[in-house]
Amino acid sequence: MTDPQETESTSPPERGRPQHAPQQHFPVIDNCLHIGGRPITALAAEANNRPFYAYDRNVMKTRVAQLRQQLPEAIHLHYAIKANPMPAVVQHMAGLTDGLDVASAAELATALATGIAPRDISFAGPGKSLEDLRAAVSAGVIIILESMTEMQRVAELAAEFATTPPVAIRVNPDFELKASGMKMGGGPKPFGIDAELVPKAMARSADLGLDLVGLHIFSGSQNLRPEALIEAHDKTFELALRLAAQAPRNFRWLNIGGGFGVPYFPGEVPLDLAPVVENLQRRIDEALRELPDVELVMELGRYLVAEAGIYVCTITDKKVSRGQTFLITNGGLHHHLAASGNFGQVIRKNYPVCIGNRVASEREETVNIVGPLCTPLDLLGERMPLPAADIGDLVVLFQSGAYGYTASPHLFLSHPQPLEFFV
Ligand SMILES: *Cc1c(COP(=O)(O)O)cnc(C)c1O
């Protein structure tokens, strides 16, 4: 994979080229960006100029193939569908990966509709409703228990359905990922059962007659630093082996989480997998010596789909205010909250952007790209040098295949919803 940052830091940015756009996935033909073999102007026409997301099936396929080539063979790769739950995407990913992770009854229904075996679906998430649990127990998917209350409820449902559903305990680890974008474990957390309480919880699950298959340890998301992932894997396996030794039944499933990040912002570079994988292979070899029958699962969302997607909106107005140029578009934070900087980011940074129907230009302008909402938060690009653009031109945001469409407040201000294309 080429590193766009390298060119940026060693030479002045090429005129008219997006400065950190990961352009390698999408060809530019006649100065127009293409996705799935189609010019985005054609997709925009098909969308009747409504803003849209487009996801490229081949980019996903290549991504998974490249990852699998590197990952240890023992790893079962799961797709965490909350990253992009569009049914066509989930269907596609079901065919490329070894399983799906879901976090609601609706996601479970989408996963089951792909036809994969229920045993290859796991259902995590705190505060599962009785309806969620009922659907999970009756389907026979692996239920990741996030609390003792959930364990009790599953035991009651198992009695009601006269079945023995496979369950796993989510462990809130006694360590934290140092440089994770979003910490999801360590310290006081709503996720899982504290590591020190897990031995008791495992014993209780046996008393309740549940089929405890193993553990789930997820320590964080959006990680770009190999050292942090290596440390997380070391600690995850150490903790898992320690707990597995106390498991009441045949321990046969271990979900080690995921957390592989993708570069979004200037200065970020793609994750270097080589050292991570080398260390992981060592940990896996050790673990398999102690637990030869264990199925090792890694769950990834954004790493598999983020780079395959773009978000496109149309410039509807252009104005200058006290020396700064504003491109006003028909898309914004209501469609793409993460790109506006309001989805967990501490400091707002620009997603990679290009003008899709005018990728390179002799004339460049520094612009702010905003949406139609009556709030200063509705900002898609801040002081970005881009080819000079006009009303009717298409603004493209890259790295938008994950946490876009369904992670945005579409109802805010009641503008039309974006469309989704799977190409
Ligand atoms: C959100 C989530 C994931 C996916 O995270 P990504 O950053 O998209 O890879 C995986 N596992 C669990 C438990 C999650 O909550």
mmCIF file of C-alpha atoms in Angstrom, residues 105-377:
data_model
loop_
_atom_site.group_PDB
_atom_site.id
_atom_site.type_symbol
_atom_site.label_atom_id
_atom_site.label_comp_id
_atom_site.label_asym_id
_atom_site.label_seq_id
_atom_site.Cartn_x
_atom_site.Cartn_y
_atom_site.Cartn_z
ATOM 1 C CA ALA A 105 -31.885 -8.153 17.091
ATOM 2 C CA ALA A 106 -32.111 -6.314 13.751
ATOM 3 C CA GLU A 107 -28.422 -6.887 13.023
ATOM 4 C CA LEU A 108 -28.945 -10.521 14.007
ATOM 5 C CA ALA A 109 -31.766 -10.812 11.476
ATOM 6 C CA THR A 110 -29.524 -9.313 8.769
ATOM 7 C CA ALA A 111 -26.762 -11.763 9.671
ATOM 8 C CA LEU A 112 -29.087 -14.798 9.709
ATOM 9 C CA ALA A 113 -30.530 -13.765 6.329
ATOM 10 C CA THR A 114 -27.114 -14.312 4.744
ATOM 11 C CA GLY A 115 -27.516 -18.020 5.432
ATOM 12 C CA ILE A 116 -24.350 -18.474 7.480
ATOM 13 C CA ALA A 117 -24.438 -20.977 10.331
ATOM 14 C CA PRO A 118 -25.783 -19.497 13.594
ATOM 15 C CA ARG A 119 -22.701 -20.939 15.308
ATOM 16 C CA ASP A 120 -20.610 -18.456 13.291
ATOM 17 C CA ILE A 121 -22.573 -15.473 14.572
ATOM 18 C CA SER A 122 -21.832 -13.850 17.912
ATOM 19 C CA PHE A 123 -24.056 -11.324 19.622
ATOM 20 C CA ALA A 124 -22.344 -8.787 21.923
ATOM 21 C CA GLY A 125 -23.435 -5.485 23.435
ATOM 22 C CA PRO A 126 -24.431 -4.284 26.889
ATOM 23 C CA GLY A 127 -28.090 -4.009 27.806
ATOM 24 C CA LYS A 128 -29.485 -6.591 25.404
ATOM 25 C CA SER A 129 -33.258 -6.479 25.674
ATOM 26 C CA LEU A 130 -35.368 -9.555 26.381
ATOM 27 C CA GLU A 131 -36.384 -9.448 22.711
ATOM 28 C CA ASP A 132 -32.684 -9.406 21.677
ATOM 29 C CA LEU A 133 -31.922 -12.362 23.940
ATOM 30 C CA ARG A 134 -35.012 -14.281 22.877
ATOM 31 C CA ALA A 135 -34.011 -13.926 19.211
ATOM 32 C CA ALA A 136 -30.441 -14.975 19.997
ATOM 33 C CA VAL A 137 -31.429 -18.011 22.097
ATOM 34 C CA SER A 138 -33.920 -19.253 19.545
ATOM 35 C CA ALA A 139 -31.405 -18.812 16.691
ATOM 36 C CA GLY A 140 -28.630 -20.592 18.600
ATOM 37 C CA VAL A 141 -25.950 -17.947 18.014
ATOM 38 C CA ILE A 142 -23.148 -17.409 20.509
ATOM 39 C CA ILE A 143 -24.415 -14.935 23.081
ATOM 40 C CA ILE A 144 -21.694 -12.783 24.584
ATOM 41 C CA LEU A 145 -22.747 -12.182 28.178
ATOM 42 C CA GLU A 146 -22.031 -8.661 29.349
ATOM 43 C CA SER A 147 -23.327 -8.980 32.918
ATOM 44 C CA MET A 148 -24.624 -11.434 35.512
ATOM 45 C CA THR A 149 -28.167 -10.159 34.894
ATOM 46 C CA GLU A 150 -27.824 -11.176 31.261
ATOM 47 C CA MET A 151 -26.551 -14.600 32.295
ATOM 48 C CA GLN A 152 -29.613 -15.112 34.488
ATOM 49 C CA ARG A 153 -31.971 -13.985 31.715
ATOM 50 C CA VAL A 154 -30.358 -16.291 29.174
ATOM 51 C CA ALA A 155 -30.651 -19.203 31.620
ATOM 52 C CA GLU A 156 -34.384 -18.473 32.013
ATOM 53 C CA LEU A 157 -34.891 -18.248 28.248
ATOM 54 C CA ALA A 158 -32.912 -21.467 27.752
ATOM 55 C CA ALA A 159 -35.325 -23.233 30.127
ATOM 56 C CA GLU A 160 -38.327 -21.706 28.346
ATOM 57 C CA PHE A 161 -37.031 -22.821 24.914
ATOM 58 C CA ALA A 162 -35.733 -26.155 26.302
ATOM 59 C CA THR A 163 -32.375 -25.519 24.656
ATOM 60 C CA THR A 164 -28.749 -25.062 25.655
ATOM 61 C CA PRO A 165 -27.545 -21.923 23.890
ATOM 62 C CA PRO A 166 -23.822 -21.415 23.460
ATOM 63 C CA VAL A 167 -22.643 -18.457 25.528
ATOM 64 C CA ALA A 168 -19.349 -16.694 26.082
ATOM 65 C CA ILE A 169 -18.363 -14.206 28.745
ATOM 66 C CA ARG A 170 -17.100 -10.832 27.718
ATOM 67 C CA VAL A 171 -14.164 -9.967 29.933
ATOM 68 C CA ASN A 172 -13.489 -6.389 30.937
ATOM 69 C CA PRO A 173 -9.724 -6.790 30.945
ATOM 70 C CA ASP A 174 -7.439 -5.668 33.740
ATOM 71 C CA PHE A 175 -5.337 -3.773 31.192
ATOM 72 C CA GLU A 176 -5.927 -0.889 28.797
ATOM 73 C CA LEU A 177 -4.825 -0.402 25.203
ATOM 74 C CA LYS A 178 -2.279 2.393 25.405
ATOM 75 C CA ALA A 179 -2.915 4.200 22.154
ATOM 76 C CA SER A 180 -6.350 3.056 21.121
ATOM 77 C CA GLY A 181 -8.598 5.536 19.322
ATOM 78 C CA MET A 182 -11.561 4.344 21.377
ATOM 79 C CA LYS A 183 -10.899 2.475 24.609
ATOM 80 C CA MET A 184 -13.416 -0.240 25.271
ATOM 81 C CA GLY A 185 -11.786 -2.145 28.110
ATOM 82 C CA GLY A 186 -9.764 -1.684 31.264
ATOM 83 C CA GLY A 187 -10.805 0.300 34.324
ATOM 84 C CA PRO A 188 -14.479 0.768 35.131
ATOM 85 C CA LYS A 189 -16.482 -0.006 31.962
ATOM 86 C CA PRO A 190 -20.055 -0.839 31.013
ATOM 87 C CA PHE A 191 -18.752 -3.653 28.789
ATOM 88 C CA GLY A 192 -18.335 -7.179 30.011
ATOM 89 C CA ILE A 193 -17.563 -8.624 33.418
ATOM 90 C CA ASP A 194 -14.442 -7.468 35.277
ATOM 91 C CA ALA A 195 -11.619 -9.977 34.791
ATOM 92 C CA GLU A 196 -11.294 -10.612 38.531
ATOM 93 C CA LEU A 197 -14.961 -11.652 38.717
ATOM 94 C CA VAL A 198 -14.887 -13.932 35.685
ATOM 95 C CA PRO A 199 -13.887 -17.173 37.501
ATOM 96 C CA LYS A 200 -16.998 -16.878 39.696
ATOM 97 C CA ALA A 201 -19.121 -15.974 36.690
ATOM 98 C CA MET A 202 -17.871 -19.042 34.821
ATOM 99 C CA ALA A 203 -18.734 -21.278 37.769
ATOM 100 C CA ARG A 204 -22.188 -19.711 37.964
ATOM 101 C CA SER A 205 -22.807 -20.360 34.268
ATOM 102 C CA ALA A 206 -22.114 -24.052 34.907
ATOM 103 C CA ASP A 207 -24.553 -24.066 37.844
ATOM 104 C CA LEU A 208 -27.185 -22.568 35.542
ATOM 105 C CA GLY A 209 -26.603 -25.317 32.983
ATOM 106 C CA LEU A 210 -25.363 -22.966 30.272
ATOM 107 C CA ASP A 211 -22.963 -24.077 27.559
ATOM 108 C CA LEU A 212 -20.075 -21.704 28.196
ATOM 109 C CA VAL A 213 -17.914 -22.023 25.085
ATOM 110 C CA GLY A 214 -15.300 -19.416 25.917
ATOM 111 C CA LEU A 215 -14.405 -15.775 26.329
ATOM 112 C CA HIS A 216 -14.467 -12.504 24.450
ATOM 113 C CA ILE A 217 -11.793 -9.919 25.185
ATOM 114 C CA PHE A 218 -12.035 -6.663 23.234
ATOM 115 C CA SER A 219 -9.817 -3.855 24.379
ATOM 116 C CA GLY A 220 -10.232 -1.076 21.841
ATOM 117 C CA SER A 221 -10.829 0.221 18.377
ATOM 118 C CA GLN A 222 -9.157 2.311 15.652
ATOM 119 C CA ASN A 223 -5.598 1.398 16.542
ATOM 120 C CA LEU A 224 -2.822 2.460 14.176
ATOM 121 C CA ARG A 225 0.170 1.687 16.407
ATOM 122 C CA PRO A 226 1.657 -1.803 16.069
ATOM 123 C CA GLU A 227 3.274 -1.604 19.544
ATOM 124 C CA ALA A 228 -0.093 -1.047 21.184
ATOM 125 C CA LEU A 229 -1.700 -3.968 19.350
ATOM 126 C CA ILE A 230 1.236 -6.202 20.208
ATOM 127 C CA GLU A 231 0.912 -5.301 23.862
ATOM 128 C CA ALA A 232 -2.842 -5.884 23.728
ATOM 129 C CA HIS A 233 -2.388 -9.320 22.156
ATOM 130 C CA ASP A 234 0.250 -10.298 24.733
ATOM 131 C CA LYS A 235 -2.020 -9.289 27.584
ATOM 132 C CA THR A 236 -5.151 -10.731 25.994
ATOM 133 C CA PHE A 237 -3.606 -14.180 25.568
ATOM 134 C CA GLU A 238 -2.050 -14.096 29.028
ATOM 135 C CA LEU A 239 -5.429 -13.233 30.563
ATOM 136 C CA ALA A 240 -7.333 -15.722 28.416
ATOM 137 C CA LEU A 241 -5.024 -18.614 29.294
ATOM 138 C CA ARG A 242 -5.176 -17.733 32.970
ATOM 139 C CA LEU A 243 -8.984 -17.717 32.895
ATOM 140 C CA ALA A 244 -9.311 -20.736 30.606
ATOM 141 C CA ALA A 245 -7.479 -22.805 33.209
ATOM 142 C CA GLN A 246 -10.403 -22.129 35.551
ATOM 143 C CA ALA A 247 -13.187 -22.699 33.016
ATOM 144 C CA PRO A 248 -15.768 -25.266 34.155
ATOM 145 C CA ARG A 249 -16.250 -26.862 30.733
ATOM 146 C CA ASN A 250 -14.332 -27.583 27.585
ATOM 147 C CA PHE A 251 -12.991 -24.161 26.641
ATOM 148 C CA ARG A 252 -13.246 -23.971 22.855
ATOM 149 C CA TRP A 253 -13.827 -20.399 21.693
ATOM 150 C CA LEU A 254 -11.747 -17.287 22.199
ATOM 151 C CA ASN A 255 -12.567 -13.960 20.589
ATOM 152 C CA ILE A 256 -9.502 -11.751 20.897
ATOM 153 C CA GLY A 257 -11.223 -8.613 19.577
ATOM 154 C CA GLY A 258 -9.775 -6.613 16.728
ATOM 155 C CA GLY A 259 -9.120 -2.916 16.821
ATOM 156 C CA PHE A 260 -7.124 -2.577 13.589
ATOM 157 C CA GLY A 261 -7.435 1.059 12.533
ATOM 158 C CA VAL A 262 -7.460 2.886 9.229
ATOM 159 C CA PRO A 263 -5.842 6.268 8.549
ATOM 160 C CA TYR A 264 -8.352 9.100 8.355
ATOM 161 C CA PHE A 265 -6.438 12.274 9.021
ATOM 162 C CA PRO A 266 -3.313 14.095 7.845
ATOM 163 C CA GLY A 267 -0.281 12.562 9.526
ATOM 164 C CA GLU A 268 -1.874 9.134 10.011
ATOM 165 C CA VAL A 269 -0.337 6.234 8.116
ATOM 166 C CA PRO A 270 -1.750 2.761 7.403
ATOM 167 C CA LEU A 271 -1.201 0.178 10.118
ATOM 168 C CA ASP A 272 1.969 -1.860 9.633
ATOM 169 C CA LEU A 273 0.640 -5.384 10.130
ATOM 170 C CA ALA A 274 3.912 -7.306 9.820
ATOM 171 C CA PRO A 275 5.147 -6.956 13.420
ATOM 172 C CA VAL A 276 1.612 -7.407 14.779
ATOM 173 C CA VAL A 277 1.123 -10.642 12.874
ATOM 174 C CA GLU A 278 4.547 -11.983 13.779
ATOM 175 C CA ASN A 279 3.822 -11.533 17.471
ATOM 176 C CA LEU A 280 0.288 -12.856 17.101
ATOM 177 C CA GLN A 281 1.548 -16.062 15.503
ATOM 178 C CA ARG A 282 3.838 -16.614 18.490
ATOM 179 C CA ARG A 283 0.998 -16.063 20.966
ATOM 180 C CA ILE A 284 -1.294 -18.352 18.983
ATOM 181 C CA ASP A 285 1.278 -21.138 18.866
ATOM 182 C CA GLU A 286 1.613 -20.949 22.655
ATOM 183 C CA ALA A 287 -2.139 -20.838 23.192
ATOM 184 C CA LEU A 288 -2.787 -23.809 20.913
ATOM 185 C CA ARG A 289 -0.292 -25.884 22.885
ATOM 186 C CA GLU A 290 -2.456 -25.394 25.990
ATOM 187 C CA LEU A 291 -5.827 -25.311 24.244
ATOM 188 C CA PRO A 292 -5.483 -27.366 21.070
ATOM 189 C CA ASP A 293 -9.191 -27.307 20.210
ATOM 190 C CA VAL A 294 -9.835 -23.612 20.698
ATOM 191 C CA GLU A 295 -11.385 -21.614 17.850
ATOM 192 C CA LEU A 296 -9.663 -18.236 17.699
ATOM 193 C CA VAL A 297 -11.793 -15.367 16.458
ATOM 194 C CA MET A 298 -10.727 -11.891 15.458
ATOM 195 C CA GLU A 299 -13.492 -9.366 14.834
ATOM 196 C CA LEU A 300 -12.955 -6.377 12.595
ATOM 197 C CA GLY A 301 -15.323 -3.732 11.326
ATOM 198 C CA ARG A 302 -13.798 -0.603 9.891
ATOM 199 C CA TYR A 303 -10.540 -2.227 8.793
ATOM 200 C CA LEU A 304 -12.485 -4.379 6.336
ATOM 201 C CA VAL A 305 -14.886 -1.805 4.889
ATOM 202 C CA ALA A 306 -13.923 1.812 5.655
ATOM 203 C CA GLU A 307 -11.625 2.330 2.678
ATOM 204 C CA ALA A 308 -14.108 0.714 0.286
ATOM 205 C CA GLY A 309 -16.648 3.482 0.771
ATOM 206 C CA ILE A 310 -17.087 7.082 -0.281
ATOM 207 C CA TYR A 311 -19.686 9.706 0.565
ATOM 208 C CA VAL A 312 -20.714 12.137 -2.162
ATOM 209 C CA CYS A 313 -22.718 15.343 -1.979
ATOM 210 C CA THR A 314 -23.361 18.229 -4.361
ATOM 211 C CA ILE A 315 -22.292 21.853 -4.003
ATOM 212 C CA THR A 316 -25.438 23.982 -3.886
ATOM 213 C CA ASP A 317 -23.942 27.388 -3.109
ATOM 214 C CA LYS A 318 -20.585 29.097 -2.924
ATOM 215 C CA LYS A 319 -19.833 32.272 -1.037
ATOM 216 C CA VAL A 320 -17.063 34.307 0.477
ATOM 217 C CA SER A 321 -17.301 35.543 4.037
ATOM 218 C CA ARG A 322 -14.636 37.931 5.274
ATOM 219 C CA GLY A 323 -11.984 36.438 3.099
ATOM 220 C CA GLN A 324 -12.865 32.768 3.503
ATOM 221 C CA THR A 325 -14.564 30.718 0.808
ATOM 222 C CA PHE A 326 -17.452 28.434 1.741
ATOM 223 C CA LEU A 327 -18.738 25.590 -0.375
ATOM 224 C CA ILE A 328 -22.249 24.793 0.811
ATOM 225 C CA THR A 329 -23.441 21.280 0.018
ATOM 226 C CA ASN A 330 -26.650 19.289 0.284
ATOM 227 C CA GLY A 331 -24.862 16.811 2.562
ATOM 228 C CA GLY A 332 -23.432 17.230 6.023
ATOM 229 C CA LEU A 333 -23.206 15.961 9.559
ATOM 230 C CA HIS A 334 -26.734 14.545 9.430
ATOM 231 C CA HIS A 335 -25.410 12.046 6.852
ATOM 232 C CA HIS A 336 -21.792 11.699 7.949
ATOM 233 C CA LEU A 337 -21.348 12.573 11.590
ATOM 234 C CA ALA A 338 -17.806 11.179 11.807
ATOM 235 C CA ALA A 339 -16.519 13.427 9.003
ATOM 236 C CA SER A 340 -17.894 16.466 10.841
ATOM 237 C CA GLY A 341 -15.701 15.522 13.799
ATOM 238 C CA ASN A 342 -18.554 14.839 16.195
ATOM 239 C CA PHE A 343 -18.300 11.032 16.499
ATOM 240 C CA GLY A 344 -15.914 10.673 19.414
ATOM 241 C CA GLN A 345 -13.112 12.902 18.121
ATOM 242 C CA VAL A 346 -11.487 15.299 20.552
ATOM 243 C CA ILE A 347 -10.049 17.643 17.942
ATOM 244 C CA ARG A 348 -11.755 18.126 14.591
ATOM 245 C CA LYS A 349 -9.631 17.072 11.613
ATOM 246 C CA ASN A 350 -10.436 16.820 7.927
ATOM 247 C CA TYR A 351 -11.310 13.539 6.281
ATOM 248 C CA PRO A 352 -9.631 13.098 2.890
ATOM 249 C CA VAL A 353 -11.680 14.947 0.286
ATOM 250 C CA CYS A 354 -11.645 15.479 -3.460
ATOM 251 C CA ILE A 355 -13.855 17.214 -5.994
ATOM 252 C CA GLY A 356 -15.061 14.070 -7.712
ATOM 253 C CA ASN A 357 -15.834 15.458 -11.157
ATOM 254 C CA ARG A 358 -12.748 17.716 -11.172
ATOM 255 C CA VAL A 359 -10.089 15.720 -9.399
ATOM 256 C CA ALA A 360 -7.167 17.792 -10.669
ATOM 257 C CA SER A 361 -7.221 21.420 -11.694
ATOM 258 C CA GLU A 362 -4.857 24.219 -12.632
ATOM 259 C CA ARG A 363 -6.631 26.505 -10.218
ATOM 260 C CA GLU A 364 -6.750 25.694 -6.522
ATOM 261 C CA GLU A 365 -8.673 27.337 -3.713
ATOM 262 C CA THR A 366 -8.654 26.991 0.042
ATOM 263 C CA VAL A 367 -12.220 26.317 1.110
ATOM 264 C CA ASN A 368 -14.481 25.378 3.965
ATOM 265 C CA ILE A 369 -17.034 22.711 3.082
ATOM 266 C CA VAL A 370 -20.258 22.930 5.047
ATOM 267 C CA GLY A 371 -23.696 21.325 5.005
ATOM 268 C CA PRO A 372 -27.185 22.862 5.074
ATOM 269 C CA LEU A 373 -27.770 22.543 8.815
ATOM 270 C CA CYS A 374 -28.196 25.596 11.016
ATOM 271 C CA THR A 375 -25.273 24.761 13.262
ATOM 272 C CA PRO A 376 -21.579 25.584 13.058
ATOM 273 C CA LEU A 377 -20.908 21.893 13.744
#
